Every structure is written in C-alpha cells, then in structure tokens.
Amino acid sequence: MSTHTASRGPTGAGERSLAPDLARGSMLAFIAIANATWYLWALPMSGTSAHPAPEGLADGIAQFVTTAAIDMRSYPMFAFLFGYGMVQLTRRQEAAGASPRQADAVLRRRNLWLLVFGLVHALLLWVGDILGAYGLAGLVLAWLFLRRRDTTLLVWAGLLTALMAALTALSLLSLALVPPEEMAGQSLGQEDMVASIADPSYPASIVERLTYWPLVTVGQGLLGMAVPAAILLGLWAARRRVLEEPGRNLGLLRAVAVGGLAAGWIGGLPLALAQTDLWDLSEGQGLLLSLPHMLTGLAGGLGYVAAIALIAHRIERGRGAGPVTGALAATGKRSMSAYLAQSVLCAPVLAAWGLGLGAHLTSWSMLLFAVGVWLVTVAAAALLERAGRRGPAEVLLRRLAYRGAGEAKSAPPLDRNR
C-alpha cells in the first residue's frame, strides 16, 4: 500500500465533536489560574501549598476557591483528553489506510516532539511546563497500553488509583496520629520551583528552569499516578466514543459528573481550609494533605470532563453553538498554542527577570490577571477560527510529527483535536 494514503487530515466541521474542544478551551482558564499563583514570587509561601498566606478577605476567598476547585484538578482532566486524543489519532490514521505500525509511528513522533516542545517551553519561559510530562507519559503508556485489551486499561487505571488511595489513607492516618511538633521543618519544596521566577537574572533563571524541569516532567508525567491513570481512562473512553457520542453514554457521563465533581470539591476542602487558616496545621501536616488532594483531583478532573460533555450534548441538540461556545471551542482546537501563549503573556510581565509585576499583586488580583490572560487567548483563537487558520504550535507540531511519514503534500492538516 502506498504510504501516500497513510495519513488523514482533520475531521470536517460536521464531523467534529464539540465536547473535547469545549472542555479544553474552558479548562485552560483553570490552567492559567493555577499557574499564575507561582508568579507571586515576592510573597512568602504558606508552606501548606503554593499560595502565599492570605492578606485579606479577598485573598482568602480567591485562595479557597482556587485550592478547592482548581488546583490539581485541571491537569488530570487534560491528561484524560490527551489519552482520548491518542486513540482518535490512531483510529483516523488506520481508517485512511495506515497499518497499526504506521499509525503508532506517527503517534510516537508526535509525543517525542511534544517532549521537545516542553523542554523549549521550560528553557525560555515556564518551569512548570506540562507538555513534556504529557509527551513522556504518551511515549511510555502508548508503548505499554495502546494496543492492549480494554480490561487491561481499566485494571491498571484501577491499580494506580488504588495505590493513590492507599497512600492517601496512610497520609490521613499520619495526620491523625503524628504529633504536630514531629512534623516541624517539613515542606513541599515550592521554593525550588519559584526560584527561576524570583531570580532577576534571565540567564540564571534558564539554568534554574532546566534543572527543575526533568523533575516536573517525570514527576507529573509518570510518578504522580494521577496523570497516567487519567490517560489510561482516556484511552478506554475513546474506544467507546464516549465524548463523540454522549447521547449513548448519558448514564455514565451523569454519574461521573455528579460523583467526580462532588469528590473533587469536597476533597479539596481540607487543603483549602488549611490554606486560608480556617484549619490550623503546620507545614508538615499540610504536606500530608497533598496526596488526598491529588486523589480527589483525579475524580474532579474526570467530573469536569463529563459535565462539559453533557453541556456540549445539550448545545448540539439545541440551536447549536453560539458565539461564546464557538470561541471556547476554537480555543480548545488550538489548546497547545493557547497554553504556550499564557506563558508568553505571563512570564515576561510577572517574573522578576521581566517587568516584575508579580511583586505588586496578591492572590485576588493575580486571579483576575490570569482570567484576563485566558480571555485574550480565547479572543485570539476566535479570530483565528474566523480566518480559517490553525494555531501556530499545532501547525509546527504536525509538520515535525509527519516529517518522513511519506504523507502526500496535498493531504489536509492533522486534526486540531490532537
């Protein structure tokens, strides 16, 4: 078979499912808010989380909402969609005539280049890059699980979740039994991550980011367990076309939306209470809440996906997408470009090596700044959609991933859902 037919372009407008794009575009607001916290480099961190101690009621409200509903809830959600997209990509390649081996090669190159994109992102701007973590997780998990049975995916996702649950139980037991004074001196080590933001020297900040980036990439991509578990569940869900055909999966989506959001929000309350001084804990005791927060964050992330899929289903059954929905979906189609644009708009303005505006903000004003940055990316994506242009990062990644694949020059571009 000719390799010129081994690659298929993007789904047409009538073929696209609204849910994945709407979820990505909406939840990029959460990414902006969660990342912006780290730019408060001039304020001492509380020790319980990355947030500084609240300086007033407005800060307390902003931190409570962010900690309970956003922190560690958005990354698992994107990980789920990342796994979902891997199946969509290989399915499209095989439908176009590619062999499983050819489709896997395209996916492997894409994940390798995603890892490179993450490295460059960290090199230039943002120490907390997540692209590298997803690229690494994609390489490993696609190799191990992409062609495995559905039962295998669910078993391994269950094992990772059970391990997180066991560690969570151990953490809570330690919180109840270990005297607070024995936990003194423990911390989350946030200072290491914020060092590159607080350093007034840009060259020095590069060294600090490159030193910390491998830890972030391996830690979030593989060792954190929440991201791999979410990716495996995404692989499983994509095989059943849960997001493309929400009408056939309403029971599942409703159960996950209600159960996941309840677990995510309720599970976020302990750390939110500790962060806002409504629960008096030492730094070491606050550290013990990080594992419960991660476990419930996985549930919350899945709950957000399911809830947005239900909303998308109602929109598609009604009058269709309006201007707001269309702009959010356009952002989701260009999610990598929008994510990188957040760093371009934040780092040079907020970091000490740039304009240093982060030194003049507190939690509530930083939250507003983050939402403003997200809105700028939504507006830009809407303009690109009207012009019929894809995101620049998506264009570059596709060209690199398909180089040497034998794709015909006339073939249409890669699906922006990836």
GROMACS .gro file of C-alpha atoms in nm:
model
  418
    1MET     CA    1   0.000   0.000   0.000
    2SER     CA    2   0.125   0.344  -0.083
    3THR     CA    3   0.237   0.546   0.213
    4HIS     CA    4   0.081   0.849   0.050
    5THR     CA    5  -0.256   0.734   0.182
    6ALA     CA    6  -0.132   0.661   0.532
    7SER     CA    7  -0.233   0.991   0.683
    8ARG     CA    8  -0.572   1.150   0.706
    9GLY     CA    9  -0.632   1.519   0.767
   10PRO     CA   10  -0.859   1.687   1.014
   11THR     CA   11  -1.218   1.598   1.075
   12GLY     CA   12  -1.451   1.827   0.890
   13ALA     CA   13  -1.670   2.078   1.068
   14GLY     CA   14  -1.965   1.843   1.052
   15GLU     CA   15  -1.764   1.550   1.188
   16ARG     CA   16  -1.618   1.725   1.492
   17SER     CA   17  -1.742   1.653   1.840
   18LEU     CA   18  -1.793   1.969   2.043
   19ALA     CA   19  -1.716   1.816   2.383
   20PRO     CA   20  -1.334   1.776   2.366
   21ASP     CA   21  -1.280   2.123   2.220
   22LEU     CA   22  -1.520   2.288   2.463
   23ALA     CA   23  -1.357   2.110   2.756
   24ARG     CA   24  -1.005   2.213   2.657
   25GLY     CA   25  -1.099   2.571   2.584
   26SER     CA   26  -1.290   2.615   2.910
   27MET     CA   27  -1.042   2.440   3.135
   28LEU     CA   28  -0.749   2.642   3.003
   29ALA     CA   29  -0.886   2.909   3.237
   30PHE     CA   30  -0.809   2.675   3.526
   31ILE     CA   31  -0.456   2.619   3.395
   32ALA     CA   32  -0.399   2.994   3.381
   33ILE     CA   33  -0.528   3.045   3.736
   34ALA     CA   34  -0.332   2.754   3.882
   35ASN     CA   35  -0.005   2.857   3.715
   36ALA     CA   36  -0.041   3.227   3.797
   37THR     CA   37  -0.014   3.151   4.169
   38TRP     CA   38   0.355   3.076   4.123
   39TYR     CA   39   0.418   3.428   3.995
   40LEU     CA   40   0.350   3.574   4.342
   41TRP     CA   41   0.723   3.539   4.395
   42ALA     CA   42   0.764   3.836   4.629
   43LEU     CA   43   0.528   3.693   4.892
   44PRO     CA   44   0.639   3.415   5.129
   45MET     CA   45   0.456   3.089   5.060
   46SER     CA   46   0.234   2.948   5.330
   47GLY     CA   47   0.406   2.610   5.332
   48THR     CA   48   0.072   2.431   5.304
   49SER     CA   49   0.050   2.494   4.929
   50ALA     CA   50   0.200   2.714   4.658
   51HIS     CA   51  -0.022   3.001   4.769
   52PRO     CA   52   0.110   3.275   4.998
   53ALA     CA   53  -0.060   3.343   5.329
   54PRO     CA   54  -0.381   3.539   5.255
   55GLU     CA   55  -0.354   3.910   5.324
   56GLY     CA   56  -0.725   3.982   5.349
   57LEU     CA   57  -1.076   3.855   5.280
   58ALA     CA   58  -1.045   3.888   4.902
   59ASP     CA   59  -0.723   3.686   4.904
   60GLY     CA   60  -0.881   3.424   5.129
   61ILE     CA   61  -1.181   3.381   4.900
   62ALA     CA   62  -0.961   3.359   4.589
   63GLN     CA   63  -0.733   3.104   4.753
   64PHE     CA   64  -1.019   2.895   4.893
   65VAL     CA   65  -1.193   2.865   4.556
   66THR     CA   66  -0.868   2.803   4.368
   67THR     CA   67  -0.745   2.539   4.611
   68ALA     CA   68  -1.075   2.353   4.641
   69ALA     CA   69  -1.192   2.361   4.280
   70ILE     CA   70  -0.891   2.421   4.053
   71ASP     CA   71  -0.553   2.315   4.195
   72MET     CA   72  -0.462   1.961   4.083
   73ARG     CA   73  -0.799   1.925   3.910
   74SER     CA   74  -0.719   2.059   3.563
   75TYR     CA   75  -0.408   1.853   3.483
   76PRO     CA   76  -0.585   1.513   3.519
   77MET     CA   77  -0.865   1.649   3.303
   78PHE     CA   78  -0.623   1.740   3.025
   79ALA     CA   79  -0.446   1.405   3.072
   80PHE     CA   80  -0.776   1.225   3.013
   81LEU     CA   81  -0.831   1.424   2.692
   82PHE     CA   82  -0.471   1.359   2.591
   83GLY     CA   83  -0.525   0.983   2.616
   84TYR     CA   84  -0.856   1.019   2.436
   85GLY     CA   85  -0.682   1.205   2.153
   86MET     CA   86  -0.419   0.933   2.110
   87VAL     CA   87  -0.689   0.682   2.022
   88GLN     CA   88  -0.861   0.930   1.792
   89LEU     CA   89  -0.535   0.995   1.608
   90THR     CA   90  -0.451   0.629   1.551
   91ARG     CA   91  -0.810   0.549   1.457
   92ARG     CA   92  -0.807   0.818   1.190
   93GLN     CA   93  -0.472   0.703   1.054
   94GLU     CA   94  -0.588   0.343   1.023
   95ALA     CA   95  -0.918   0.448   0.866
   96ALA     CA   96  -0.713   0.626   0.600
   97GLY     CA   97  -0.523   0.309   0.519
   98ALA     CA   98  -0.226   0.318   0.754
   99SER     CA   99  -0.115   0.000   0.922
  100PRO     CA  100  -0.113  -0.012   1.302
  101ARG     CA  101   0.264   0.013   1.287
  102GLN     CA  102   0.249   0.328   1.072
  103ALA     CA  103  -0.014   0.486   1.297
  104ASP     CA  104   0.192   0.407   1.606
  105ALA     CA  105   0.497   0.566   1.444
  106VAL     CA  106   0.310   0.892   1.383
  107LEU     CA  107   0.191   0.894   1.743
  108ARG     CA  108   0.540   0.817   1.872
  109ARG     CA  109   0.695   1.102   1.673
  110ARG     CA  110   0.425   1.336   1.794
  111ASN     CA  111   0.491   1.251   2.158
  112LEU     CA  112   0.867   1.283   2.110
  113TRP     CA  113   0.824   1.630   1.963
  114LEU     CA  114   0.582   1.719   2.240
  115LEU     CA  115   0.860   1.636   2.484
  116VAL     CA  116   1.091   1.868   2.289
  117PHE     CA  117   0.828   2.144   2.289
  118GLY     CA  118   0.808   2.111   2.665
  119LEU     CA  119   1.184   2.140   2.702
  120VAL     CA  120   1.195   2.457   2.491
  121HIS     CA  121   0.898   2.598   2.683
  122ALA     CA  122   1.084   2.543   3.010
  123LEU     CA  123   1.408   2.675   2.866
  124LEU     CA  124   1.252   3.003   2.760
  125LEU     CA  125   0.965   3.077   2.996
  126TRP     CA  126   0.792   2.838   3.235
  127VAL     CA  127   0.939   2.594   3.485
  128GLY     CA  128   0.605   2.422   3.543
  129ASP     CA  129   0.567   2.307   3.181
  130ILE     CA  130   0.321   2.020   3.137
  131LEU     CA  131   0.382   1.944   2.766
  132GLY     CA  132   0.693   1.745   2.845
  133ALA     CA  133   0.508   1.544   3.108
  134TYR     CA  134   0.232   1.455   2.864
  135GLY     CA  135   0.483   1.373   2.591
  136LEU     CA  136   0.677   1.141   2.821
  137ALA     CA  137   0.361   0.977   2.954
  138GLY     CA  138   0.233   0.938   2.599
  139LEU     CA  139   0.551   0.764   2.486
  140VAL     CA  140   0.552   0.520   2.775
  141LEU     CA  141   0.181   0.450   2.802
  142ALA     CA  142   0.122   0.421   2.427
  143TRP     CA  143   0.406   0.167   2.409
  144LEU     CA  144   0.266  -0.032   2.701
  145PHE     CA  145  -0.110   0.001   2.662
  146LEU     CA  146  -0.233   0.145   2.330
  147ARG     CA  147  -0.296  -0.198   2.176
  148ARG     CA  148  -0.393  -0.376   2.496
  149ARG     CA  149  -0.740  -0.501   2.588
  150ASP     CA  150  -0.997  -0.274   2.749
  151THR     CA  151  -0.987  -0.482   3.065
  152THR     CA  152  -0.612  -0.425   3.091
  153LEU     CA  153  -0.660  -0.048   3.068
  154LEU     CA  154  -0.921  -0.047   3.342
  155VAL     CA  155  -0.723  -0.279   3.568
  156TRP     CA  156  -0.409  -0.067   3.551
  157ALA     CA  157  -0.601   0.256   3.594
  158GLY     CA  158  -0.767   0.095   3.894
  159LEU     CA  159  -0.434  -0.019   4.036
  160LEU     CA  160  -0.285   0.330   4.010
  161THR     CA  161  -0.593   0.478   4.171
  162ALA     CA  162  -0.587   0.215   4.446
  163LEU     CA  163  -0.222   0.295   4.515
  164MET     CA  164  -0.307   0.664   4.546
  165ALA     CA  165  -0.595   0.572   4.777
  166ALA     CA  166  -0.365   0.361   4.995
  167LEU     CA  167  -0.109   0.640   5.021
  168THR     CA  168  -0.392   0.882   5.095
  169ALA     CA  169  -0.514   0.664   5.379
  170LEU     CA  170  -0.160   0.645   5.518
  171SER     CA  171  -0.128   1.025   5.498
  172LEU     CA  172  -0.455   1.081   5.680
  173LEU     CA  173  -0.360   0.826   5.944
  174SER     CA  174  -0.030   1.004   5.997
  175LEU     CA  175  -0.213   1.335   6.021
  176ALA     CA  176  -0.429   1.195   6.298
  177LEU     CA  177  -0.155   1.014   6.491
  178VAL     CA  178   0.173   1.200   6.446
  179PRO     CA  179   0.217   1.493   6.689
  180PRO     CA  180   0.245   1.830   6.508
  181GLU     CA  181   0.587   1.902   6.657
  182GLU     CA  182   0.731   1.590   6.491
  183MET     CA  183   0.622   1.726   6.152
  184ALA     CA  184   0.802   2.057   6.202
  185GLY     CA  185   1.051   2.151   5.934
  186GLN     CA  186   0.875   1.956   5.657
  187SER     CA  187   0.778   2.148   5.345
  188LEU     CA  188   0.659   2.099   4.990
  189GLY     CA  189   0.978   2.243   4.840
  190GLN     CA  190   0.792   2.511   4.643
  191GLU     CA  191   1.087   2.747   4.679
  192ASP     CA  192   1.286   2.541   4.428
  193MET     CA  193   1.020   2.589   4.163
  194VAL     CA  194   0.965   2.959   4.227
  195ALA     CA  195   1.339   3.037   4.226
  196SER     CA  196   1.350   3.080   3.849
  197ILE     CA  197   1.060   3.326   3.866
  198ALA     CA  198   1.207   3.530   4.152
  199ASP     CA  199   1.557   3.549   4.001
  200PRO     CA  200   1.619   3.892   3.842
  201SER     CA  201   1.874   3.740   3.602
  202TYR     CA  202   1.720   3.580   3.294
  203PRO     CA  203   2.028   3.364   3.214
  204ALA     CA  204   2.032   3.236   3.572
  205SER     CA  205   1.660   3.163   3.553
  206ILE     CA  206   1.722   2.946   3.246
  207VAL     CA  207   1.963   2.727   3.442
  208GLU     CA  208   1.716   2.701   3.729
  209ARG     CA  209   1.430   2.605   3.498
  210LEU     CA  210   1.633   2.342   3.317
  211THR     CA  211   1.744   2.197   3.649
  212TYR     CA  212   1.389   2.163   3.776
  213TRP     CA  213   1.212   2.068   3.451
  214PRO     CA  214   1.314   1.698   3.450
  215LEU     CA  215   1.168   1.658   3.799
  216VAL     CA  216   0.841   1.817   3.689
  217THR     CA  217   0.829   1.609   3.370
  218VAL     CA  218   0.893   1.272   3.532
  219GLY     CA  219   0.704   1.353   3.850
  220GLN     CA  220   0.385   1.475   3.685
  221GLY     CA  221   0.403   1.255   3.378
  222LEU     CA  222   0.468   0.919   3.544
  223LEU     CA  223   0.535   0.919   3.917
  224GLY     CA  224   0.238   1.131   4.019
  225MET     CA  225   0.000   0.847   3.920
  226ALA     CA  226  -0.296   1.079   3.858
  227VAL     CA  227  -0.186   1.171   3.505
  228PRO     CA  228  -0.111   0.811   3.395
  229ALA     CA  229  -0.439   0.689   3.544
  230ALA     CA  230  -0.631   0.964   3.363
  231ILE     CA  231  -0.458   0.885   3.032
  232LEU     CA  232  -0.547   0.516   3.061
  233LEU     CA  233  -0.910   0.605   3.131
  234GLY     CA  234  -0.898   0.836   2.830
  235LEU     CA  235  -0.778   0.550   2.610
  236TRP     CA  236  -1.066   0.335   2.733
  237ALA     CA  237  -1.328   0.606   2.690
  238ALA     CA  238  -1.212   0.690   2.338
  239ARG     CA  239  -1.257   0.330   2.229
  240ARG     CA  240  -1.622   0.366   2.329
  241ARG     CA  241  -1.655   0.710   2.170
  242VAL     CA  242  -1.793   0.847   2.497
  243LEU     CA  243  -1.735   1.211   2.400
  244GLU     CA  244  -1.822   1.176   2.031
  245GLU     CA  245  -2.149   1.002   2.117
  246PRO     CA  246  -2.258   1.145   2.452
  247GLY     CA  247  -2.622   1.060   2.382
  248ARG     CA  248  -2.533   0.690   2.400
  249ASN     CA  249  -2.342   0.737   2.727
  250LEU     CA  250  -2.563   0.974   2.925
  251GLY     CA  251  -2.585   0.748   3.229
  252LEU     CA  252  -2.208   0.715   3.255
  253LEU     CA  253  -2.148   1.084   3.198
  254ARG     CA  254  -2.405   1.189   3.457
  255ALA     CA  255  -2.266   0.951   3.717
  256VAL     CA  256  -1.908   1.069   3.658
  257ALA     CA  257  -2.010   1.435   3.654
  258VAL     CA  258  -2.200   1.418   3.982
  259GLY     CA  259  -1.968   1.178   4.162
  260GLY     CA  260  -1.646   1.326   4.027
  261LEU     CA  261  -1.731   1.688   4.098
  262ALA     CA  262  -1.861   1.603   4.445
  263ALA     CA  263  -1.543   1.412   4.527
  264GLY     CA  264  -1.325   1.681   4.373
  265TRP     CA  265  -1.484   1.974   4.553
  266ILE     CA  266  -1.534   1.803   4.889
  267GLY     CA  267  -1.188   1.651   4.869
  268GLY     CA  268  -1.044   1.995   4.803
  269LEU     CA  269  -1.193   2.142   5.120
  270PRO     CA  270  -0.930   2.020   5.373
  271LEU     CA  271  -0.638   2.184   5.193
  272ALA     CA  272  -0.849   2.493   5.122
  273LEU     CA  273  -0.935   2.523   5.492
  274ALA     CA  274  -0.571   2.480   5.589
  275GLN     CA  275  -0.453   2.730   5.329
  276THR     CA  276  -0.691   3.003   5.448
  277ASP     CA  277  -0.610   2.943   5.818
  278LEU     CA  278  -0.953   2.803   5.893
  279TRP     CA  279  -0.778   2.482   5.996
  280ASP     CA  280  -0.459   2.533   6.192
  281LEU     CA  281  -0.194   2.295   6.058
  282SER     CA  282   0.183   2.302   6.048
  283GLU     CA  283   0.366   2.293   5.714
  284GLY     CA  284   0.440   1.926   5.762
  285GLN     CA  285   0.077   1.847   5.837
  286GLY     CA  286  -0.026   2.043   5.529
  287LEU     CA  287   0.212   1.829   5.326
  288LEU     CA  288   0.014   1.521   5.430
  289LEU     CA  289  -0.293   1.668   5.261
  290SER     CA  290  -0.126   1.677   4.920
  291LEU     CA  291  -0.196   1.310   4.843
  292PRO     CA  292  -0.568   1.328   4.930
  293HIS     CA  293  -0.580   1.643   4.720
  294MET     CA  294  -0.423   1.462   4.424
  295LEU     CA  295  -0.656   1.162   4.450
  296THR     CA  296  -0.971   1.373   4.467
  297GLY     CA  297  -0.824   1.593   4.193
  298LEU     CA  298  -0.833   1.294   3.959
  299ALA     CA  299  -1.202   1.247   4.036
  300GLY     CA  300  -1.266   1.618   3.998
  301GLY     CA  301  -1.088   1.635   3.663
  302LEU     CA  302  -1.297   1.349   3.524
  303GLY     CA  303  -1.607   1.514   3.666
  304TYR     CA  304  -1.532   1.836   3.479
  305VAL     CA  305  -1.489   1.645   3.152
  306ALA     CA  306  -1.819   1.463   3.199
  307ALA     CA  307  -2.007   1.779   3.295
  308ILE     CA  308  -1.877   1.969   2.992
  309ALA     CA  309  -1.963   1.672   2.767
  310LEU     CA  310  -2.321   1.687   2.894
  311ILE     CA  311  -2.334   2.062   2.830
  312ALA     CA  312  -2.195   2.007   2.479
  313HIS     CA  313  -2.459   1.741   2.416
  314ARG     CA  314  -2.738   1.983   2.508
  315ILE     CA  315  -2.588   2.254   2.290
  316GLU     CA  316  -2.560   2.022   1.991
  317ARG     CA  317  -2.920   1.905   2.037
  318GLY     CA  318  -3.044   2.264   2.065
  319ARG     CA  319  -2.971   2.562   1.846
  320GLY     CA  320  -2.603   2.486   1.815
  321ALA     CA  321  -2.301   2.674   1.938
  322GLY     CA  322  -2.337   3.045   2.000
  323PRO     CA  323  -2.052   3.297   1.988
  324VAL     CA  324  -1.927   3.218   2.341
  325THR     CA  325  -1.936   2.843   2.289
  326GLY     CA  326  -1.778   2.886   1.949
  327ALA     CA  327  -1.493   3.094   2.092
  328LEU     CA  328  -1.427   2.840   2.368
  329ALA     CA  329  -1.430   2.554   2.119
  330ALA     CA  330  -1.195   2.748   1.892
  331THR     CA  331  -0.957   2.782   2.187
  332GLY     CA  332  -0.981   2.409   2.251
  333LYS     CA  333  -0.888   2.336   1.889
  334ARG     CA  334  -0.574   2.543   1.948
  335SER     CA  335  -0.516   2.435   2.307
  336MET     CA  336  -0.138   2.400   2.282
  337SER     CA  337  -0.099   2.741   2.121
  338ALA     CA  338  -0.325   2.892   2.386
  339TYR     CA  339  -0.134   2.719   2.666
  340LEU     CA  340   0.201   2.846   2.538
  341ALA     CA  341   0.053   3.192   2.484
  342GLN     CA  342  -0.031   3.204   2.853
  343SER     CA  343   0.339   3.178   2.935
  344VAL     CA  344   0.425   3.442   2.675
  345LEU     CA  345   0.173   3.679   2.831
  346CYS     CA  346   0.261   3.598   3.193
  347ALA     CA  347   0.631   3.525   3.236
  348PRO     CA  348   0.790   3.842   3.087
  349VAL     CA  349   0.534   4.060   3.264
  350LEU     CA  350   0.520   3.895   3.607
  351ALA     CA  351   0.863   3.735   3.669
  352ALA     CA  352   1.143   3.922   3.843
  353TRP     CA  353   1.364   3.885   3.534
  354GLY     CA  354   1.093   4.064   3.332
  355LEU     CA  355   0.879   4.358   3.432
  356GLY     CA  356   0.831   4.212   3.781
  357LEU     CA  357   0.460   4.292   3.808
  358GLY     CA  358   0.410   3.980   4.019
  359ALA     CA  359   0.569   4.163   4.313
  360HIS     CA  360   0.279   4.410   4.316
  361LEU     CA  361  -0.009   4.160   4.309
  362THR     CA  362  -0.173   3.939   4.568
  363SER     CA  363  -0.391   3.631   4.524
  364TRP     CA  364  -0.716   3.803   4.425
  365SER     CA  365  -0.555   4.043   4.178
  366MET     CA  366  -0.341   3.765   4.032
  367LEU     CA  367  -0.655   3.558   3.977
  368LEU     CA  368  -0.808   3.845   3.781
  369PHE     CA  369  -0.486   3.881   3.582
  370ALA     CA  370  -0.494   3.509   3.496
  371VAL     CA  371  -0.855   3.524   3.382
  372GLY     CA  372  -0.769   3.825   3.168
  373VAL     CA  373  -0.482   3.635   3.004
  374TRP     CA  374  -0.714   3.344   2.931
  375LEU     CA  375  -0.972   3.577   2.777
  376VAL     CA  376  -0.704   3.722   2.549
  377THR     CA  377  -0.622   3.372   2.422
  378VAL     CA  378  -0.993   3.298   2.371
  379ALA     CA  379  -1.035   3.616   2.166
  380ALA     CA  380  -0.725   3.534   1.959
  381ALA     CA  381  -0.848   3.180   1.894
  382ALA     CA  382  -1.187   3.310   1.785
  383LEU     CA  383  -1.018   3.543   1.536
  384LEU     CA  384  -0.807   3.257   1.401
  385GLU     CA  385  -1.121   3.046   1.366
  386ARG     CA  386  -1.294   3.316   1.167
  387ALA     CA  387  -0.988   3.345   0.944
  388GLY     CA  388  -0.978   2.967   0.895
  389ARG     CA  389  -0.628   2.938   1.044
  390ARG     CA  390  -0.498   2.681   1.289
  391GLY     CA  391  -0.284   2.753   1.593
  392PRO     CA  392   0.087   2.809   1.519
  393ALA     CA  393   0.201   2.547   1.770
  394GLU     CA  394  -0.036   2.288   1.623
  395VAL     CA  395   0.091   2.365   1.271
  396LEU     CA  396   0.454   2.324   1.374
  397LEU     CA  397   0.393   2.005   1.573
  398ARG     CA  398   0.213   1.845   1.282
  399ARG     CA  399   0.488   1.930   1.036
  400LEU     CA  400   0.751   1.782   1.265
  401ALA     CA  401   0.549   1.474   1.357
  402TYR     CA  402   0.468   1.389   0.994
  403ARG     CA  403   0.811   1.462   0.851
  404GLY     CA  404   0.938   1.147   0.684
  405ALA     CA  405   0.600   0.976   0.708
  406GLY     CA  406   0.558   0.969   0.334
  407GLU     CA  407   0.248   1.188   0.351
  408ALA     CA  408   0.131   1.343   0.028
  409LYS     CA  409   0.185   1.717   0.015
  410SER     CA  410  -0.175   1.765  -0.081
  411ALA     CA  411  -0.304   1.585   0.227
  412PRO     CA  412  -0.507   1.805   0.461
  413PRO     CA  413  -0.368   1.906   0.803
  414LEU     CA  414  -0.381   1.699   1.118
  415ASP     CA  415  -0.696   1.712   1.327
  416ARG     CA  416  -0.681   2.001   1.569
  417ASN     CA  417  -0.839   1.778   1.834
  418ARG     CA  418  -0.494   1.628   1.891
   0.00000   0.00000   0.00000
